[in-house]
Amino acid sequence: MDEIRFLKLTDYENKGTVIKQAGRQFFGYENGEWVRRGLSLGYFYPDAPEFECYEVITETEAKRLLNEK
């Protein structure tokens, strides 16, 4: 089973966006459900401007942030 983690994006364009990652798949929260979406691989490539522009957060923190929106 794939490890699930939650990311909060911190780059200028996507600041505060919560993403769920399951293995190599990414999901955004839309209309009360997780929907598969693409995520720029730049967040994981050292030469990209958005490299590491995310924080790993807990599921509890992800739910809190999503409920604030």
Coordinates of N, CA and C in Angstrom, one line a residue:
M1 N 0.8 -1.2 0.0 CA 0.0 0.0 0.0 C 0.9 1.2 0.0
D2 N 0.5 2.2 -0.8 CA 1.2 3.5 -0.9 C 1.2 4.3 0.4
E3 N 2.3 4.9 0.7 CA 2.3 5.8 1.9 C 1.5 7.1 1.5
I4 N 0.7 7.6 2.4 CA -0.1 8.8 2.2 C 0.5 9.9 3.0
R5 N 0.7 11.0 2.4 CA 1.2 12.2 3.1 C 0.4 13.4 2.6
F6 N 0.4 14.5 3.4 CA -0.3 15.7 3.0 C 0.8 16.8 2.9
L7 N 0.6 17.6 1.9 CA 1.5 18.7 1.6 C 0.8 20.0 1.6
K8 N 1.4 21.1 2.2 CA 0.9 22.4 2.0 C 1.9 23.2 1.2
L9 N 1.4 23.6 0.0 CA 2.3 24.3 -0.9 C 2.6 25.7 -0.4
T10 N 3.8 26.2 -0.7 CA 4.3 27.4 -0.1 C 4.8 28.4 -1.2
D11 N 4.8 28.0 -2.5 CA 5.2 28.9 -3.5 C 4.2 30.0 -3.7
Y12 N 4.6 31.1 -4.3 CA 3.8 32.3 -4.4 C 2.4 32.0 -5.1
E13 N 2.4 31.2 -6.2 CA 1.2 31.0 -6.9 C 0.2 30.1 -6.2
N14 N 0.7 29.1 -5.5 CA -0.2 28.1 -4.9 C -0.1 28.1 -3.3
K15 N 0.3 29.2 -2.8 CA 0.5 29.3 -1.3 C -0.8 28.8 -0.6
G16 N -0.6 27.9 0.4 CA -1.7 27.4 1.2 C -2.5 26.3 0.6
T17 N -2.3 25.9 -0.6 CA -3.0 24.8 -1.2 C -2.6 23.5 -0.5
V18 N -3.6 22.7 -0.2 CA -3.3 21.4 0.5 C -3.5 20.3 -0.6
I19 N -2.5 19.5 -0.6 CA -2.4 18.3 -1.6 C -2.2 17.0 -0.8
K20 N -2.9 16.0 -1.2 CA -2.7 14.7 -0.7 C -1.9 13.9 -1.7
Q21 N -0.9 13.2 -1.2 CA 0.0 12.4 -2.0 C -0.1 10.9 -1.6
A22 N -0.4 10.1 -2.5 CA -0.5 8.6 -2.3 C 0.5 8.0 -3.3
G23 N 1.6 7.6 -2.8 CA 2.7 7.1 -3.8 C 3.1 8.2 -4.7
R24 N 2.9 8.0 -6.0 CA 3.2 9.0 -7.1 C 2.0 9.7 -7.5
Q25 N 0.8 9.5 -6.9 CA -0.4 10.2 -7.3 C -0.7 11.4 -6.4
F26 N -1.2 12.5 -6.9 CA -1.5 13.6 -6.2 C -3.0 14.0 -6.3
F27 N -3.6 14.5 -5.2 CA -5.0 14.8 -5.2 C -5.2 16.2 -4.6
G28 N -6.1 16.9 -5.2 CA -6.6 18.2 -4.6 C -8.0 18.0 -4.0
Y29 N -8.3 18.8 -3.1 CA -9.6 18.7 -2.4 C -10.6 19.7 -3.1
E30 N -11.6 19.1 -3.7 CA -12.6 19.9 -4.5 C -14.0 19.4 -4.2
N31 N -14.9 20.4 -3.8 CA -16.3 20.0 -3.5 C -16.4 18.9 -2.6
G32 N -15.6 18.8 -1.5 CA -15.8 17.8 -0.5 C -15.2 16.5 -0.7
E33 N -14.3 16.4 -1.8 CA -13.7 15.1 -2.0 C -12.3 15.3 -2.7
W34 N -11.5 14.3 -2.5 CA -10.1 14.3 -3.1 C -10.2 13.9 -4.6
V35 N -9.7 14.7 -5.4 CA -9.8 14.5 -6.9 C -8.3 14.5 -7.4
R36 N -8.0 13.4 -8.2 CA -6.7 13.3 -8.7 C -6.3 14.5 -9.6
R37 N -5.1 15.0 -9.4 CA -4.7 16.2 -10.2 C -3.2 16.0 -10.5
G38 N -2.7 16.8 -11.4 CA -1.3 16.8 -11.7 C -0.6 17.8 -10.7
L39 N 0.6 17.5 -10.4 CA 1.4 18.5 -9.6 C 2.7 18.7 -10.3
S40 N 3.1 19.9 -10.4 CA 4.4 20.2 -11.1 C 5.5 19.4 -10.4
L41 N 6.3 18.7 -11.3 CA 7.4 17.9 -10.7 C 8.5 18.9 -10.3
G42 N 8.4 20.1 -10.6 CA 9.3 21.1 -10.1 C 9.5 21.2 -8.6
Y43 N 8.4 20.8 -7.9 CA 8.5 20.8 -6.4 C 9.5 19.7 -5.9
F44 N 9.9 18.8 -6.8 CA 10.8 17.8 -6.4 C 12.2 17.8 -7.2
Y45 N 12.4 18.7 -8.1 CA 13.6 18.8 -8.9 C 14.4 20.0 -8.4
P46 N 15.7 19.7 -8.0 CA 16.5 20.8 -7.4 C 16.7 22.0 -8.3
D47 N 16.6 21.9 -9.6 CA 16.9 23.1 -10.5 C 15.6 23.9 -10.8
A48 N 14.5 23.5 -10.3 CA 13.2 24.2 -10.6 C 13.0 25.3 -9.5
P49 N 12.4 26.4 -10.0 CA 12.2 27.5 -9.0 C 11.3 27.2 -7.8
E50 N 10.4 26.2 -8.0 CA 9.5 25.9 -6.9 C 10.0 24.7 -6.1
F51 N 11.2 24.3 -6.3 CA 11.8 23.1 -5.6 C 11.6 23.3 -4.1
E52 N 11.0 22.2 -3.5 CA 10.8 22.2 -2.0 C 10.0 23.3 -1.5
C53 N 9.1 23.9 -2.3 CA 8.2 24.9 -1.9 C 6.9 24.3 -1.3
Y54 N 7.1 23.4 -0.3 CA 6.0 22.7 0.3 C 6.4 22.3 1.7
E55 N 5.4 22.1 2.6 CA 5.6 21.6 3.9 C 4.8 20.3 4.0
V56 N 5.4 19.3 4.6 CA 4.7 18.1 4.9 C 3.9 18.4 6.2
I57 N 2.6 18.1 6.2 CA 1.8 18.4 7.4 C 1.0 17.1 7.7
T58 N 0.4 17.1 8.9 CA -0.4 16.0 9.4 C -1.7 16.0 8.7
E59 N -2.4 14.9 8.7 CA -3.8 14.8 8.2 C -4.7 15.7 9.0
T60 N -4.5 15.8 10.3 CA -5.3 16.7 11.2 C -5.1 18.1 10.7
E61 N -3.9 18.6 10.5 CA -3.6 19.9 10.0 C -4.2 20.2 8.7
A62 N -4.1 19.2 7.8 CA -4.7 19.3 6.4 C -6.2 19.5 6.6
K63 N -6.9 18.7 7.4 CA -8.3 18.9 7.6 C -8.7 20.3 8.2
R64 N -7.9 20.7 9.1 CA -8.1 22.1 9.7 C -8.0 23.2 8.6
L65 N -7.0 23.1 7.8 CA -6.8 24.1 6.8 C -7.9 24.0 5.7
L66 N -8.4 22.8 5.4 CA -9.4 22.7 4.4 C -10.8 23.2 4.9
N67 N -11.0 23.0 6.2 CA -12.2 23.5 6.8 C -12.2 25.0 6.9
E68 N -11.1 25.7 6.9 CA -11.0 27.1 7.0 C -11.4 27.8 5.7
K69 N -11.3 27.1 4.6 CA -11.6 27.7 3.3 C -13.1 27.7 3.0

